[in-house]
Short mmCIF file of C-alpha atoms in Angstrom, two decimals:
data_model
loop_
_atom_site.label_atom_id
_atom_site.label_comp_id
_atom_site.label_asym_id
_atom_site.label_seq_id
_atom_site.Cartn_x
_atom_site.Cartn_y
_atom_site.Cartn_z
CA MET A 26 -2.21 83.01 -56.73
CA THR A 27 -4.31 81.61 -54.40
CA ASP A 28 -8.13 80.84 -55.09
CA PRO A 29 -10.11 82.28 -52.11
CA ASN A 30 -13.06 79.56 -52.57
CA GLN A 31 -10.30 76.75 -52.35
CA THR A 32 -10.14 75.05 -49.21
CA ALA A 33 -6.64 74.29 -47.32
CA ALA A 34 -5.86 71.02 -48.14
CA PRO A 35 -5.75 68.72 -44.43
CA ALA A 36 -2.22 68.53 -42.76
CA PRO A 37 -0.88 65.08 -43.29
CA SER A 38 -1.22 62.65 -40.51
CA PRO A 39 1.69 61.60 -38.80
CA PRO A 40 3.34 58.20 -39.34
CA LEU A 41 2.01 55.41 -37.18
CA ALA A 42 4.28 55.14 -34.24
CA MET A 43 4.93 51.01 -32.66
CA PRO A 44 3.25 50.71 -29.41
CA GLN A 45 5.76 51.26 -26.66
CA ARG A 46 6.50 47.80 -24.90
CA ASP A 47 6.10 47.41 -21.35
CA THR A 48 9.64 46.24 -20.53
CA ALA A 49 8.66 46.00 -16.91
CA ALA A 50 5.71 43.24 -17.60
CA VAL A 51 8.38 41.06 -19.66
CA PRO A 52 9.89 38.28 -17.93
CA SER A 53 13.89 38.65 -18.08
CA VAL A 54 14.83 35.17 -20.33
CA PRO A 55 18.40 34.21 -20.02
CA ALA A 56 20.73 35.36 -23.02
CA PRO A 57 20.96 31.90 -24.93
CA LEU A 58 24.05 30.35 -25.26
CA VAL A 59 26.55 32.09 -27.90
CA ALA A 60 29.47 29.63 -29.65
CA ALA A 61 32.34 31.44 -29.38
CA PRO A 62 34.52 31.63 -32.14
CA ARG A 63 35.96 28.47 -33.00
CA SER A 64 39.48 27.67 -32.95
CA GLU A 65 41.90 24.71 -35.02
CA ARG A 66 42.72 23.15 -31.63
CA PRO A 67 39.94 21.28 -30.56
CA LEU A 68 41.00 20.74 -27.07
CA GLN A 69 40.54 24.72 -26.87
CA ASN A 70 37.42 24.90 -28.31
CA LEU A 71 36.56 22.41 -25.43
CA ILE A 72 37.72 24.12 -23.32
CA ASP A 73 36.34 27.41 -24.07
CA ASP A 74 32.88 25.71 -24.22
CA PHE A 75 33.17 24.32 -20.95
CA LYS A 76 33.80 28.26 -19.76
CA ALA A 77 31.02 29.33 -21.60
CA LEU A 78 28.37 27.31 -19.79
CA PRO A 79 26.02 29.22 -17.15
CA PHE A 80 26.96 26.97 -14.30
CA ASP A 81 24.91 28.79 -11.85
CA ILE A 82 22.00 27.36 -13.95
CA LEU A 83 22.87 24.08 -14.35
CA PHE A 84 23.84 23.44 -10.32
CA PRO A 85 21.17 25.81 -8.98
CA VAL A 86 22.39 24.94 -5.16
CA LYS A 87 20.99 27.69 -3.33
CA ARG A 88 17.19 26.93 -4.70
CA TRP A 89 17.68 23.54 -4.37
CA LEU A 90 18.72 24.16 -0.64
CA GLY A 91 16.08 26.79 -0.18
CA ASP A 92 13.21 23.83 -1.75
CA GLN A 93 14.29 21.35 0.88
CA PRO A 94 13.25 18.46 -0.71
CA TRP A 95 14.43 16.31 2.10
CA LYS A 96 11.67 17.55 4.25
CA MET A 97 8.73 16.06 1.48
CA ARG A 98 6.72 12.74 2.60
CA TRP A 99 7.27 11.45 -0.92
CA VAL A 100 10.75 12.37 -0.94
CA GLN A 101 11.48 10.66 2.26
CA ALA A 102 9.44 7.61 1.34
CA LEU A 103 11.81 7.83 -1.83
CA LEU A 104 15.14 7.45 0.40
CA PHE A 105 13.43 4.92 2.54
CA PHE A 106 12.66 2.34 -0.17
CA ALA A 107 15.79 3.00 -2.18
CA LEU A 108 18.48 3.40 0.66
CA PHE A 109 16.78 0.48 3.23
CA PRO A 110 18.14 -2.63 1.16
CA LEU A 111 21.85 -0.66 1.03
CA SER A 112 21.81 -0.11 4.74
CA LEU A 113 21.35 -3.78 5.17
CA SER A 114 24.15 -4.74 3.18
CA ARG A 115 26.57 -2.53 4.97
CA LEU A 116 24.97 -3.63 8.22
CA TRP A 117 25.17 -7.48 8.19
CA GLY A 118 27.84 -7.93 5.21
CA SER A 119 28.03 -11.32 5.43
CA ASP A 120 26.92 -12.19 8.98
CA ALA A 121 23.10 -12.06 8.24
CA GLU A 122 20.81 -14.90 9.69
CA ILE A 123 18.40 -15.73 8.07
CA HIS A 124 15.53 -14.82 10.79
CA ASP A 125 16.58 -11.53 10.90
CA ALA A 126 17.14 -11.00 7.04
CA ALA A 127 13.19 -12.78 6.63
CA TRP A 128 12.14 -10.44 9.20
CA ALA A 129 14.15 -7.21 7.76
CA ILE A 130 12.88 -7.82 3.90
CA GLY A 131 9.41 -8.38 4.91
CA THR A 132 9.02 -5.66 6.85
CA TYR A 133 10.57 -3.66 3.91
CA PHE A 134 7.60 -4.97 1.03
CA ALA A 135 5.07 -4.64 4.20
CA LEU A 136 5.86 -0.97 4.40
CA LEU A 137 5.81 -0.66 0.56
CA TRP A 138 2.26 -2.53 0.44
CA GLY A 139 1.17 0.02 3.60
CA TYR A 140 1.83 2.56 1.20
CA VAL A 141 -0.01 0.64 -1.38
CA LEU A 142 -3.07 0.32 0.83
CA TRP A 143 -3.29 3.89 2.15
CA THR A 144 -2.89 5.15 -1.56
CA LEU A 145 -6.03 2.70 -2.57
CA VAL A 146 -8.24 3.18 0.70
CA GLN A 147 -7.44 6.95 1.33
CA PRO A 148 -8.99 5.97 4.91
CA GLY A 149 -8.15 9.68 6.10
CA THR A 150 -6.36 11.00 9.19
CA ILE A 151 -4.14 7.57 10.88
CA LYS A 152 -3.43 6.99 14.34
CA ARG A 153 0.32 5.69 14.72
CA ARG A 154 -0.75 4.30 17.95
CA ASN A 155 -3.57 2.09 16.27
CA LEU A 156 -0.96 1.37 13.59
CA LEU A 157 1.00 -0.11 16.06
CA ILE A 158 -0.92 -1.81 18.04
CA THR A 159 -2.95 -3.95 15.46
CA CYS A 160 0.95 -4.79 14.07
CA THR A 161 2.05 -5.86 17.83
CA PHE A 162 -1.09 -7.82 18.24
CA THR A 163 -1.51 -9.82 14.91
CA ALA A 164 2.27 -10.27 14.72
CA ILE A 165 2.95 -11.83 18.05
CA VAL A 166 -0.42 -12.54 20.10
CA GLY A 167 -2.05 -13.22 16.70
CA VAL A 168 0.01 -15.85 15.40
CA LEU A 169 0.29 -17.61 19.03
CA LEU A 170 -3.28 -17.94 19.00
CA VAL A 171 -3.62 -19.34 15.88
CA LEU A 172 -1.24 -22.10 17.01
CA PHE A 173 -3.22 -22.83 20.40
CA LEU A 174 -6.55 -22.94 17.96
CA GLN A 175 -5.23 -25.48 16.09
CA THR A 176 -4.93 -27.81 18.48
CA LEU A 177 -8.63 -27.58 19.73
CA PRO A 178 -10.59 -30.74 18.97
CA PHE A 179 -12.85 -29.34 16.27
CA ILE A 180 -10.76 -27.08 14.61
CA SER A 181 -7.37 -29.48 14.51
CA VAL A 182 -10.05 -32.01 12.46
CA LEU A 183 -10.41 -29.14 9.66
CA TYR A 184 -6.98 -28.52 9.85
CA ASP A 185 -5.97 -32.35 9.26
CA ALA A 186 -8.16 -32.30 6.47
CA THR A 187 -6.21 -29.71 4.54
CA GLU A 188 -3.36 -32.43 4.60
CA TRP A 189 -6.22 -35.08 2.32
CA SER A 190 -6.13 -35.80 -1.15
CA PHE A 191 -7.82 -33.48 -3.49
CA SER A 192 -11.66 -33.89 -2.07
CA PRO A 193 -14.27 -31.37 -1.05
CA ALA A 194 -13.30 -32.61 2.66
CA ARG A 195 -10.15 -30.69 2.00
CA LEU A 196 -11.64 -27.61 0.60
CA VAL A 197 -13.69 -27.37 3.68
CA GLY A 198 -10.64 -27.79 5.77
CA PHE A 199 -9.31 -24.74 3.95
CA VAL A 200 -12.36 -23.03 4.24
CA ALA A 201 -13.95 -23.23 7.71
CA GLY A 202 -10.74 -24.58 9.67
CA VAL A 203 -7.40 -22.21 8.22
CA GLY A 204 -9.89 -19.45 6.48
CA VAL A 205 -11.83 -18.47 9.25
CA VAL A 206 -9.08 -18.99 12.14
CA GLU A 207 -6.60 -16.72 10.57
CA GLU A 208 -9.30 -14.04 9.14
CA GLY A 209 -10.92 -14.28 12.78
CA VAL A 210 -7.70 -13.90 14.19
CA LYS A 211 -6.53 -10.70 12.08
CA LEU A 212 -9.98 -9.17 12.76
CA LEU A 213 -10.01 -9.16 16.56
CA PRO A 214 -7.24 -6.08 17.41
CA ILE A 215 -9.68 -3.97 14.71
CA PHE A 216 -12.86 -4.95 16.35
CA TRP A 217 -11.34 -3.75 19.67
CA LEU A 218 -10.22 -0.49 18.13
CA ALA A 219 -13.81 0.02 16.59
CA VAL A 220 -16.16 -1.31 18.67
CA LYS A 221 -14.64 -0.82 22.40
CA LEU A 222 -12.27 2.14 21.64
CA ARG A 223 -14.29 3.69 19.08
CA GLU A 224 -11.31 4.60 17.10
CA ILE A 225 -12.42 3.53 14.29
CA ARG A 226 -15.60 5.05 12.41
CA THR A 227 -15.74 4.41 8.81
CA PRO A 228 -15.37 1.26 6.54
CA ARG A 229 -12.58 2.91 4.65
CA GLU A 230 -10.87 3.25 7.92
CA ALA A 231 -11.64 -0.07 9.05
CA ALA A 232 -10.69 -1.74 6.26
CA PHE A 233 -7.24 0.05 6.22
CA TYR A 234 -6.54 -1.34 9.71
CA ALA A 235 -7.55 -4.56 9.22
CA GLY A 236 -5.21 -4.49 5.60
CA ILE A 237 -2.30 -3.41 7.73
CA SER A 238 -3.49 -6.42 10.00
CA GLY A 239 -3.44 -8.85 7.57
CA LEU A 240 0.34 -7.84 6.44
CA ALA A 241 1.65 -8.09 9.83
CA PHE A 242 0.39 -11.61 9.64
CA GLY A 243 1.58 -12.47 6.40
CA VAL A 244 5.04 -10.99 7.37
CA ALA A 245 5.56 -12.89 10.29
CA GLU A 246 3.84 -16.29 8.79
CA ALA A 247 6.68 -15.59 6.04
CA VAL A 248 9.37 -15.63 8.55
CA ALA A 249 8.59 -18.93 9.65
CA TYR A 250 8.21 -20.16 6.04
CA SER A 251 11.78 -18.51 5.31
CA ILE A 252 13.17 -20.83 8.01
CA ASN A 253 11.59 -23.84 6.83
CA TYR A 254 12.63 -23.32 2.82
CA THR A 255 16.12 -22.47 3.86
CA ASP A 256 16.45 -25.82 5.96
CA ILE A 257 14.86 -27.54 2.70
CA ASN A 258 16.92 -25.99 0.37
CA THR A 259 20.02 -26.79 2.59
CA VAL A 260 19.70 -30.33 2.53
CA GLY A 261 17.99 -30.42 -1.10
CA MET A 262 20.99 -28.91 -2.72
CA ALA A 263 23.38 -31.64 -0.64
CA TYR A 264 21.14 -34.51 -2.58
CA GLY A 265 20.72 -32.95 -6.20
CA VAL A 266 16.72 -32.57 -5.44
CA VAL A 267 16.25 -28.97 -5.76
CA GLY A 268 18.57 -25.88 -6.99
CA SER A 269 18.83 -22.80 -5.84
CA GLY A 270 16.22 -21.03 -8.21
CA ASN A 271 13.46 -22.78 -6.70
CA TYR A 272 14.23 -21.25 -3.26
CA VAL A 273 14.59 -18.06 -4.40
CA VAL A 274 11.03 -18.25 -6.33
CA MET A 275 9.54 -19.20 -2.96
CA GLU A 276 11.16 -16.78 -0.52
CA PHE A 277 9.75 -14.41 -3.35
CA LEU A 278 6.34 -15.53 -3.39
CA ARG A 279 6.18 -16.00 0.54
CA LEU A 280 7.93 -12.25 1.73
CA ILE A 281 6.36 -10.32 -1.32
CA SER A 282 3.00 -11.49 -2.56
CA LEU A 283 1.50 -13.81 0.02
CA PRO A 284 1.23 -10.60 2.83
CA PHE A 285 -0.32 -8.96 0.48
CA LEU A 286 -3.07 -11.25 -0.34
CA HIS A 287 -3.34 -11.44 3.69
CA CYS A 288 -3.88 -7.77 3.62
CA VAL A 289 -6.46 -7.97 0.74
CA PHE A 290 -8.50 -11.06 2.61
CA SER A 291 -7.96 -9.18 5.84
CA GLY A 292 -9.30 -5.23 4.30
CA ILE A 293 -12.34 -7.19 2.56
CA ALA A 294 -13.52 -8.54 6.08
CA GLY A 295 -12.38 -5.43 7.98
CA TYR A 296 -14.57 -3.47 5.52
CA TYR A 297 -17.74 -5.48 6.27
CA LEU A 298 -16.46 -4.62 10.07
CA GLY A 299 -16.51 -1.20 9.40
CA LEU A 300 -20.12 -1.20 7.58
CA SER A 301 -21.56 -2.86 10.82
CA LEU A 302 -20.68 -0.02 12.53
CA LEU A 303 -23.06 1.63 10.73
CA ALA A 304 -26.02 -0.60 11.12
CA PRO A 305 -25.43 -1.75 14.97
CA GLN A 306 -28.68 -3.74 14.70
CA ARG A 307 -27.08 -6.04 12.05
CA ARG A 308 -23.90 -5.90 13.19
CA THR A 309 -23.53 -9.73 14.01
CA ALA A 310 -25.10 -10.77 10.76
CA LEU A 311 -22.38 -8.19 8.61
CA LEU A 312 -19.42 -9.34 10.80
CA LEU A 313 -20.29 -12.58 9.79
CA LEU A 314 -21.13 -12.22 6.43
CA GLY A 315 -17.69 -10.16 5.84
CA LEU A 316 -15.56 -13.26 7.57
CA GLY A 317 -17.53 -15.90 5.59
CA VAL A 318 -16.55 -13.89 2.24
CA ALA A 319 -12.88 -13.68 3.40
CA ALA A 320 -12.71 -17.08 4.77
CA ILE A 321 -13.90 -18.65 1.56
CA ILE A 322 -11.57 -16.85 -0.67
CA HIS A 323 -8.75 -17.67 1.59
CA GLY A 324 -9.54 -20.96 1.61
CA LEU A 325 -10.03 -21.36 -2.00
CA TYR A 326 -6.91 -19.98 -2.88
CA ASP A 327 -5.33 -22.31 0.15
CA PHE A 328 -6.84 -24.67 -1.69
CA LEU A 329 -6.01 -24.61 -5.38
CA ALA A 330 -2.06 -23.35 -4.18
CA GLY A 331 0.42 -24.13 -6.67
CA SER A 332 -1.95 -24.30 -9.81
CA TRP A 333 -2.67 -21.32 -12.07
CA LEU A 334 -6.72 -21.44 -10.90
CA ALA A 335 -4.96 -20.20 -7.70
CA LEU A 336 -3.51 -17.14 -9.62
CA ALA A 337 -6.86 -16.58 -10.60
CA VAL A 338 -8.27 -16.62 -7.27
CA SER A 339 -5.54 -14.38 -6.17
CA ALA A 340 -6.49 -11.65 -9.09
CA LEU A 341 -10.44 -12.16 -8.51
CA SER A 342 -9.83 -11.43 -4.72
CA ILE A 343 -7.89 -8.39 -5.59
CA LEU A 344 -10.45 -7.03 -8.00
CA VAL A 345 -13.04 -7.63 -5.45
CA PHE A 346 -11.34 -5.91 -2.79
CA VAL A 347 -11.02 -2.65 -5.24
CA ALA A 348 -14.61 -3.21 -6.42
CA TYR A 349 -15.79 -2.49 -2.46
CA LEU A 350 -13.45 0.27 -2.37
CA ARG A 351 -14.63 1.92 -5.92
CA SER A 352 -18.64 1.51 -4.29
CA ALA A 353 -17.60 2.16 -0.50
CA GLU A 354 -20.09 5.52 -0.61
CA HIS A 355 -22.95 3.94 -2.55
CA ILE A 356 -23.11 0.58 -0.04
CA THR A 357 -22.96 3.38 3.13
CA GLN A 358 -25.39 5.56 1.63
CA HIS A 359 -27.70 2.43 1.32
CA ILE A 360 -26.61 0.58 5.02
CA THR A 361 -26.80 4.06 6.46
CA GLY A 362 -30.46 4.27 4.93
CA GLN A 363 -31.37 0.93 6.08
CA ALA A 364 -29.90 1.40 9.59
CA GLU A 365 -31.84 5.14 9.99
CA LEU A 366 -35.26 3.00 8.87
CA ALA A 367 -34.92 0.33 11.31
CA HIS A 368 -34.01 2.59 13.77
CA ALA A 369 -37.38 4.19 13.12
CA GLU A 370 -39.40 1.20 12.86
CA ILE A 371 -38.59 0.38 16.89
CA PRO A 372 -41.67 1.88 19.12
CA THR A 373 -40.92 4.93 20.91
CA GLU A 374 -41.43 2.81 24.40
CA GLU A 375 -38.63 0.36 22.90
CA LEU A 376 -36.10 3.43 22.54
CA PRO A 377 -33.11 2.90 25.09
CA THR A 378 -32.74 5.74 27.28
#
């Protein structure tokens, strides 16, 4: 009999249920490869393994075609630099002339260095027309102009001094002669684009175009030296004076390293030209300073060429160029501030209308 004062026991709560999984939100995962039952015949096992492979996953051709990697700029550059030498070997075979081969190899590495330069400088938008103007002028007109300037009375004395023995006069010849003339000529198309056409507006743009001008000059110079090296190597090997290894090293130096050094020298001078655009009142001073710095480094390298000190100067020039690029904005802000201050100090009646 039930006690009326006794309360009813609470009903037991239902057991906790597992939360329902939202299967729609869980991405589908390919089923793992399950090994088929193994037989005692190894060949049959191998055939079964091949049949079990998901070839549509291992070779996603449709996905590759949809991705269209051949339209990516970096893939196009990769294809060019990987296949260009192979193309030359198929184009010329065993009939390549040294002049054509030197131009092709020099241009190949100049394009590679140009990409490196663009990555370092980050100049922004670049016009192909200006690149073509710069390369064409420097590689053709610029080289001929240097050859002409070497014949002028005072400059010819400086160039003759470079043939003297190790002396201060020889260093002056390399700096005031070779350095000033070559760096000045390489800067001419950049000055024309920047000051006359106003196609260059920032120090980074000027440094990039000047570097391209240096590459074009370096390649043209390397081609001339390559032909000379070939003749010397042919005669030297005939008389047992030199070996082919020395010839390969010299070609390696001329066609690869020296064009980039020309690029660095010119890039420094071009950076100062770009700074002069921001401070027109001090344009001449900045131009001469940039030309002087580039000529000193250039001439010092030529003076020490063939020694370990030349390697140190090369490393120093690259580090100086990189240092300028890393502090470009700081220098630009300071130069711009000084230019604005100088402009404000000009009396109102002297301001051009």
